[in-house]
Coordinates of C-alpha atoms in Angstrom, one line a residue:
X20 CA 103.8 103.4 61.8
X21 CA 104.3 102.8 65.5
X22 CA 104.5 98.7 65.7
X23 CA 105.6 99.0 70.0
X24 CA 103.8 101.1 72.4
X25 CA 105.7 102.2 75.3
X26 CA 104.8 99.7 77.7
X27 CA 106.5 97.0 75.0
X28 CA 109.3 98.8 74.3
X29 CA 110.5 99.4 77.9
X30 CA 110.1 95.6 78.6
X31 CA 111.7 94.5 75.7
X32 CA 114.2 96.5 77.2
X33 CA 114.3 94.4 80.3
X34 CA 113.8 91.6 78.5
X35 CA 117.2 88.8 79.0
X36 CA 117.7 85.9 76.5
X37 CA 117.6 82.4 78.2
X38 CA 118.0 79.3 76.5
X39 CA 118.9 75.6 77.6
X40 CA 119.9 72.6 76.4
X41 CA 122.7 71.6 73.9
X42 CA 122.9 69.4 70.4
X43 CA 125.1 67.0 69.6
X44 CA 127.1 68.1 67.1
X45 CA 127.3 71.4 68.6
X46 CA 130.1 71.1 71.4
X47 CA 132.3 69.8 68.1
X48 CA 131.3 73.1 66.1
X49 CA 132.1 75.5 69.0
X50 CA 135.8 74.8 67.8
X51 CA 134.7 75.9 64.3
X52 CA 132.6 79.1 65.2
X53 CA 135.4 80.2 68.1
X54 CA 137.6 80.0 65.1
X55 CA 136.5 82.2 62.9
X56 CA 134.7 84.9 65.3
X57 CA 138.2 85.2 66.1
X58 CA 139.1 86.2 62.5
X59 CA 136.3 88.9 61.7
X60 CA 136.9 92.1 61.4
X61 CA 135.6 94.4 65.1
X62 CA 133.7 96.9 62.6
X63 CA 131.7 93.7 61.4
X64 CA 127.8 93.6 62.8
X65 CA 126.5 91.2 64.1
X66 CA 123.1 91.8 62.1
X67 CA 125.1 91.7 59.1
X68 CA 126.2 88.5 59.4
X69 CA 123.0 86.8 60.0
X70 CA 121.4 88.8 56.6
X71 CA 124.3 88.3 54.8
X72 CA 123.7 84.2 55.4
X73 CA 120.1 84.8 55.2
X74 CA 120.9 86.4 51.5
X75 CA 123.1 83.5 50.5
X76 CA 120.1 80.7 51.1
X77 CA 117.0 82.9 49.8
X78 CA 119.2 83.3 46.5
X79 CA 120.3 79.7 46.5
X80 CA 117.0 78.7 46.9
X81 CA 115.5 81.1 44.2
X82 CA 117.9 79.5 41.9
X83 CA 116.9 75.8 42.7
X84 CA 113.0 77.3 42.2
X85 CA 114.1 78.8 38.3
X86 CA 115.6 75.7 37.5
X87 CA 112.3 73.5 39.1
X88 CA 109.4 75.6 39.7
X89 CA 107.5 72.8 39.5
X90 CA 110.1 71.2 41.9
X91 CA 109.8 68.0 39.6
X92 CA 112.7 68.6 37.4
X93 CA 116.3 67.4 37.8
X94 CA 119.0 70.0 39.5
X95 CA 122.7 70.1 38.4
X96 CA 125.0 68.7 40.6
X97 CA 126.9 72.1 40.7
X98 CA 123.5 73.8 41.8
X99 CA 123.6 70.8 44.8
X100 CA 127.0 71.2 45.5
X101 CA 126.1 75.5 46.4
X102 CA 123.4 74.7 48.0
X103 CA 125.1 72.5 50.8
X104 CA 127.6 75.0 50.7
X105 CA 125.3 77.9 51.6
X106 CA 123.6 76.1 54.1
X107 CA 126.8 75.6 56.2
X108 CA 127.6 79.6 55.3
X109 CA 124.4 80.2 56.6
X110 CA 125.0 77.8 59.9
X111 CA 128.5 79.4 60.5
X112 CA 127.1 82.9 60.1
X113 CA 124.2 82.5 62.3
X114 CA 125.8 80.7 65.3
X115 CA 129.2 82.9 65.0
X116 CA 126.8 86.5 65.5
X117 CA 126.4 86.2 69.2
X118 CA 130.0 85.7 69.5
X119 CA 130.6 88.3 67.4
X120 CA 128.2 90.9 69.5
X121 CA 129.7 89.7 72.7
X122 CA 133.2 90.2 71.4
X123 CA 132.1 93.8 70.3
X124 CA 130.1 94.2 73.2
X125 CA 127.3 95.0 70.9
X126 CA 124.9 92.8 72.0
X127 CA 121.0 93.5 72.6
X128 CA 117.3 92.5 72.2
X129 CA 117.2 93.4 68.7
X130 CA 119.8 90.9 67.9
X131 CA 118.1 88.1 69.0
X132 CA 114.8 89.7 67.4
X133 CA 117.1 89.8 64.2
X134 CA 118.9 86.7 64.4
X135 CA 115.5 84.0 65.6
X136 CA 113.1 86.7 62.5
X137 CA 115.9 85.7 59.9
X138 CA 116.0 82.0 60.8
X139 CA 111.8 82.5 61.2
X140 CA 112.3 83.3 57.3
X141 CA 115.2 81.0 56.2
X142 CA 112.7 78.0 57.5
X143 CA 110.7 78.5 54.0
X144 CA 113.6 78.5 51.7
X145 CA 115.4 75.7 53.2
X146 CA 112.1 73.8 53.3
X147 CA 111.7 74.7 49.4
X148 CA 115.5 73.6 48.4
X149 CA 114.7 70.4 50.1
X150 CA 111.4 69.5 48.0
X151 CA 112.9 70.8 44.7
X152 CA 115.9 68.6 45.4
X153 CA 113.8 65.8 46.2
X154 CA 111.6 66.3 43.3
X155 CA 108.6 66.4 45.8
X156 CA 106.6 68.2 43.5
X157 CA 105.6 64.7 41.2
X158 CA 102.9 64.2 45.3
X159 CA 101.4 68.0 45.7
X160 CA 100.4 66.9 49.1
X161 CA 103.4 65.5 50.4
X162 CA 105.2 68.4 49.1
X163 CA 102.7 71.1 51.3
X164 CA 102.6 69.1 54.0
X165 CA 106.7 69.0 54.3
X166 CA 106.7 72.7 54.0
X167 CA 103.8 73.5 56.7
X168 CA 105.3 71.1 58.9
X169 CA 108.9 72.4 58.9
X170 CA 106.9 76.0 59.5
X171 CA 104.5 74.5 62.5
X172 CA 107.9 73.0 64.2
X173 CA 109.5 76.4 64.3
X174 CA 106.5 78.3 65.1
X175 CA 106.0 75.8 68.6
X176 CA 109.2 76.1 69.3
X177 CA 108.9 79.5 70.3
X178 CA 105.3 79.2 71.1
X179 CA 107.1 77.2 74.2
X180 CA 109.2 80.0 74.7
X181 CA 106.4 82.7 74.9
X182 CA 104.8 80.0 77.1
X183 CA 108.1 79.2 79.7
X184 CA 110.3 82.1 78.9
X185 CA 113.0 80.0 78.1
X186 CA 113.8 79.0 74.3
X187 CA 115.1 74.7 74.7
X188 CA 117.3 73.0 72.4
X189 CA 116.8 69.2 71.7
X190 CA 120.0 66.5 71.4
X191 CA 119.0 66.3 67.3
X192 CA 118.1 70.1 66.9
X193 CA 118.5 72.8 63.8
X194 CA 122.4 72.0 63.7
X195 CA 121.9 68.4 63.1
X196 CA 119.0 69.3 60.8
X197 CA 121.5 71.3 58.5
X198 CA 124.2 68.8 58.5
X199 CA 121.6 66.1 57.0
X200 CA 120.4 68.3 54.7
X201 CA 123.9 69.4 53.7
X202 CA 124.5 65.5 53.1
X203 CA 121.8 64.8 51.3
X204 CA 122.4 67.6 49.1
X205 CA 125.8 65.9 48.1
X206 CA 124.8 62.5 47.6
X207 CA 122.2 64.4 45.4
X208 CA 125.1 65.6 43.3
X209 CA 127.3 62.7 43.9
X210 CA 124.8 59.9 42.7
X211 CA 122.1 62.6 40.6
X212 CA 118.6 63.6 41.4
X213 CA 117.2 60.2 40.1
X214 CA 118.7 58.2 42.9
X215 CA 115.3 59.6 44.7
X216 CA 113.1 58.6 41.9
X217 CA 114.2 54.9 42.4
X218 CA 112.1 52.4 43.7
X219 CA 112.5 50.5 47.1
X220 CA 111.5 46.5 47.1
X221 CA 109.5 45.1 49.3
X222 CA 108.0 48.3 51.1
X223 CA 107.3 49.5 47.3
X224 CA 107.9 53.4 48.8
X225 CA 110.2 56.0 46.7
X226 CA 113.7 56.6 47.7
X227 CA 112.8 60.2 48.7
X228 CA 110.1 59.4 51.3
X229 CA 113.1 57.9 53.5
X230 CA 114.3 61.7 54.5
X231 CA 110.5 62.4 54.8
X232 CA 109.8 60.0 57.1
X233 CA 113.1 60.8 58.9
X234 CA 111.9 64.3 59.3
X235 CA 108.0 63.7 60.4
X236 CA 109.6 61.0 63.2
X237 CA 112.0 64.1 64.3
X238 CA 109.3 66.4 64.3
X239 CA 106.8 64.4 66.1
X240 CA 109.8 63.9 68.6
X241 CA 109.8 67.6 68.8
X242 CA 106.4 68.4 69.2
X243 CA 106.3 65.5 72.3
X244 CA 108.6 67.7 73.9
X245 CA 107.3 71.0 73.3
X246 CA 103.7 70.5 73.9
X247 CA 103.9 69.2 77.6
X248 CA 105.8 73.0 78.1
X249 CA 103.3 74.3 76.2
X250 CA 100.2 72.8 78.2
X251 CA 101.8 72.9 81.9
X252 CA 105.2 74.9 82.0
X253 CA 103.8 78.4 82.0
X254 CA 105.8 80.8 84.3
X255 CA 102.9 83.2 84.3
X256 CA 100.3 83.3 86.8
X257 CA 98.3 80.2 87.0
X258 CA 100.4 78.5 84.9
X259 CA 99.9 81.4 81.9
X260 CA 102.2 82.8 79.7
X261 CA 104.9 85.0 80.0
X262 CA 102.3 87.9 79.0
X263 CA 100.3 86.5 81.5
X264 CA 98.2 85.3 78.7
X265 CA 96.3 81.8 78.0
X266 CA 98.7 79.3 76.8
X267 CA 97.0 78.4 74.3
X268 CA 96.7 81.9 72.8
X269 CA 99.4 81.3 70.2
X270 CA 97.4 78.8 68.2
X271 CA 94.5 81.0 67.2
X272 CA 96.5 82.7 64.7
X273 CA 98.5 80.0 63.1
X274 CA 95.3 77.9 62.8
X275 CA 93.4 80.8 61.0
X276 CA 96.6 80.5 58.8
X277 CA 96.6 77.4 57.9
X278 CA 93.0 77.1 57.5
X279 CA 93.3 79.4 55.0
X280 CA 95.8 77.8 53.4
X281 CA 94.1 74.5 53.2
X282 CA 91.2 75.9 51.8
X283 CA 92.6 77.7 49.0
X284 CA 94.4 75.0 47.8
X285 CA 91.2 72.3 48.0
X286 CA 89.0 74.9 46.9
X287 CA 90.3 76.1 43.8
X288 CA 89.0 75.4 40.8
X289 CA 92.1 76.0 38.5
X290 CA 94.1 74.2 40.6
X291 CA 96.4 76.9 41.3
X292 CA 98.6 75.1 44.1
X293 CA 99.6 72.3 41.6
X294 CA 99.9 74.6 38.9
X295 CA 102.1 76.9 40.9
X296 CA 103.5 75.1 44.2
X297 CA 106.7 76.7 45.0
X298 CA 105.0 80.5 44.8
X299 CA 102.2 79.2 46.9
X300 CA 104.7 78.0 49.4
X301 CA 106.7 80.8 49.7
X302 CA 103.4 82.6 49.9
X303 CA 102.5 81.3 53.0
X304 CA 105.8 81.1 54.1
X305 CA 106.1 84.4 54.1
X306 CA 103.0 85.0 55.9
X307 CA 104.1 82.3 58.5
X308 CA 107.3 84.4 59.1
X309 CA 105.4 87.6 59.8
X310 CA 103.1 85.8 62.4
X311 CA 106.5 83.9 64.1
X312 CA 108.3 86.8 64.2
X313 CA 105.0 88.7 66.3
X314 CA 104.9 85.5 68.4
X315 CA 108.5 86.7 69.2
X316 CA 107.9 90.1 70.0
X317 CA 105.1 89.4 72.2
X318 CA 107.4 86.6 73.7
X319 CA 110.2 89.7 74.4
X320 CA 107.9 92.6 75.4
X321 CA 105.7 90.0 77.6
X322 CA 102.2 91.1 75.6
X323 CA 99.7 89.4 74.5
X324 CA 99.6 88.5 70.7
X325 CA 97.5 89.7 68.2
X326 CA 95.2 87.4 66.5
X327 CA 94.6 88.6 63.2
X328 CA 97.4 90.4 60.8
X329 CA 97.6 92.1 58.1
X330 CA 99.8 89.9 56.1
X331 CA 96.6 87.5 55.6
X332 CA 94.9 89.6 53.7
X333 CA 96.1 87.7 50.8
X334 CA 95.1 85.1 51.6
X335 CA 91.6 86.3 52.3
X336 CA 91.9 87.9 49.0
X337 CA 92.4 84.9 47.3
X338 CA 89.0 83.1 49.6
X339 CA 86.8 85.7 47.9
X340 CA 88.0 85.1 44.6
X341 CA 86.7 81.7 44.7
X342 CA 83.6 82.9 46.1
X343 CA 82.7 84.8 43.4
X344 CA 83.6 82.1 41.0
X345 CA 87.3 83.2 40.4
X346 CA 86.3 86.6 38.5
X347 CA 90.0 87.4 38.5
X348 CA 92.4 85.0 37.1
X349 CA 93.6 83.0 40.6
X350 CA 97.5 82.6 39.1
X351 CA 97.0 86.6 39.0
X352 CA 95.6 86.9 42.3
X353 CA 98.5 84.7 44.0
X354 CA 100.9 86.9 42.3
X355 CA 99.7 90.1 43.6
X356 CA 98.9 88.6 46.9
X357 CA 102.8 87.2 47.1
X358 CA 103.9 90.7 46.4
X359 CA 101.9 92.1 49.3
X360 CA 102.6 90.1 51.9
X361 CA 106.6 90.2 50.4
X362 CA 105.6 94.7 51.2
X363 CA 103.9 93.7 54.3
X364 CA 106.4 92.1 55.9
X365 CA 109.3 93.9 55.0
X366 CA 107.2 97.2 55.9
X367 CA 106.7 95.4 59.1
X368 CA 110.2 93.9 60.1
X369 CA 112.1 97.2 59.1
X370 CA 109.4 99.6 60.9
X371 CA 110.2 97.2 64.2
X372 CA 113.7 97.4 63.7
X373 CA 113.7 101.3 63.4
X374 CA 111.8 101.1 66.8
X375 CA 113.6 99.1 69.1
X376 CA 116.8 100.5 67.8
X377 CA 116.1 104.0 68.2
X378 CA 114.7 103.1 72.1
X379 CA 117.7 101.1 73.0
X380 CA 119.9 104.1 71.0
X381 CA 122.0 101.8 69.0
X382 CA 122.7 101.0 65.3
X383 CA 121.4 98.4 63.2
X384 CA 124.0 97.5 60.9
X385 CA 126.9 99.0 62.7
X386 CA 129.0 98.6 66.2
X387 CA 129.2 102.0 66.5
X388 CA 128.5 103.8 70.0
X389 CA 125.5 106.1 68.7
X390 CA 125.2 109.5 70.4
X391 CA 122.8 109.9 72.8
X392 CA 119.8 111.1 71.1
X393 CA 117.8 114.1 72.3
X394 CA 115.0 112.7 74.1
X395 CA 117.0 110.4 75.9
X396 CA 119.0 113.3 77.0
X397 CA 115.8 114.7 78.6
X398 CA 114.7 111.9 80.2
X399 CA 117.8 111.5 81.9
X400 CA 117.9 115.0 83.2
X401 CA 114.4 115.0 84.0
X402 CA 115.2 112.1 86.5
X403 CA 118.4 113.7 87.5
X404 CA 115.6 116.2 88.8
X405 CA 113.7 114.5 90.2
X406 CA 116.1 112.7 92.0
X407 CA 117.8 116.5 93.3
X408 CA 114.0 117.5 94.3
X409 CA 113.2 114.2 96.5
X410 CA 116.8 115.2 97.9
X411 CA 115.8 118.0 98.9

């Protein structure tokens, strides 16, 4: 399976990370990060550290999901208590690897591809351990629309980088995000789940809906930033993409997505959302992930993206069951459908990771120099050459 052509791979190649801007808690926590890059171990990779957090949250959150998989029922305050605590594992990991690969010298496109496709993935799980924690499950629809919206912020935040080449970071970004969640978590455990469940006078609203609110005003903060990028800070010709694309290229395929999504859920007879919400969501989630972490590449190798993907398939699967009247069991459907896009993306992300590392000639999981491998060899001699001939 060849995921990069050749033109891709030698751009990525070129390809330099640029980022701007700076949150407010993070000039505190660079004391914190400094402080333990300085205590890992040389032979540690960068790409390890960012799975290894990645691992502690998708495990957290499976746990939260077997205790609520309707996210409705109450979680143990020692269940809270690790679930703060691997989000700030996860934080510390993830903003400690770029030290890490500068300090080894090991750093390269495929760790950024690796660190911004594992926090593409961690979005969904993070989302999920929020709504089981705040029992979101008792309002189906506030419960999806949390967990799309979390998934459309991340996805336009790199749609503006595909669009100005530059990935920007607001004064209340992703570390100030964690640290809320984190609290909330231990008030959760501190006070118990049914602190959300109570009752607010006068504006009659749900305790819960107060970090719900919080999070649509922060997002629709977001989205006011990135969208005037998005529509007029193209670096490409005429104000295009990167790619040299339309700007406006990166929404066909998340709206097919969501479409999709939406329709499912409204259209089905057996009501399988309700009856199953946290496997839909990580469902889509997955499928979100596969299409962000595309957006990236294209962003990186300066290509156009794709608008259709494999991973939907599913989800189209699951259209033409209800077309013909649900002839297979939807619950089944979902199941089988979860397990392919699970395969698909996996196929996908370890087939890309093969790739770039075996172009730029270095290790996944390791800071090891690798040899140089044959056909690099004879490429180099071949211009060697070249060079002798035009010499001549």
């Amino acid at each position: 399976m060849h995921v990069l052509n050749e033109k891709q791979l030698k751009r990525l190649k070129e390809h330099s990370y640029s980022s701007c801007g700076s949150t407010m808690l993070d000039p505190y926590m660079q004391v914190w990060w400094e402080w333990v890059v300085q205590r890992l171990p040389y032979w540690l990779s960068p790409n390890c550290m960012t799975l290894a957090g990645l691992l502690v949250v998708i495990m957290t959150a499976m746990i939260f999901i077997i205790y609520s998989p309707d996210a409705k029922q109450d979680i143990p305050p020692w269940l809270l208590l690790m679930g703060a605590l691997s989000i700030f594992i996860y934080q510390t990991l993830d903003a400690c690897d770029g030290k890490q690969a500068r300090r080894t010298q090991t750093q390269s496109q495929l760790g950024e591809l690796f660190d911004h496709g594992c926090d593409s993935l961690s979005t969904i799980f993070i989302a999920l351990l929020v709504a089981v924690t705040l029992k979101l499950g008792t309002s189906p629809t506030t419960l999806f629309f949390q967990c799309v919206f979390a998934i459309c912020l991340f996805y336009t935040a790199h749609w503006q980088t595909y669009v100005s080449g530059t990935l920007r970071f607001g004064k209340f970004d992703v570390t100030e995000i964690q640290f809320s969640i984190m609290f909330m978590l231990v008030i959760t455990a501190i006070m118990g789940s049914s602190i959300w469940s109570y009752v607010m006078p006068v504006v009659n609203l749900k305790l819960s809906s107060l970090p719900i609110i919080g999070s649509v005003i922060g997002g629709i903060v977001a989205l006011s930033d990135n969208l005037p990028i998005i529509l007029t800070g193209g670096v490409g010709r005429n104000g295009s993409s990167v790619a040299g694309t339309s700007v406006l290229s990166p929404s066909i395929p998340f709206m097919l997505f969501v479409i999709q999504a939406v329709m499912i859920w409204k259209k089905s007879p057996s009501l399988l959302y309700e009856n199953n919400s946290c496997v839909y969501l990580l469902f889509i989630g997955i499928i979100a992930t596969k299409i962000t972490i595309r957006l990236i590449v294209c962003h990186m190798s300066r290509s156009e993206i794709g608008y259709l993907d494999s991973s939907m398939l599913g989800l189209l699967g699951l259209i033409l069951n209800q077309y013909f009247d649900c002839y297979f069991d939807e619950s089944k459907v979902l199941y089988v459908a979860f397990v392919y896009a699970t395969y698909d993306l996996i196929h996908y992300t370890s087939a890309l990771c093969r790739e770039i590392s075996t172009y730029l000639n270095i290790y996944i999981f390791s800071t090891s120099k690798r040899e140089l491998q044959p056909h690099h060899r004879t490429r180099k001699a071949d211009r060697r050459k070249t060079s002798t001939i035009i010499g001549l």
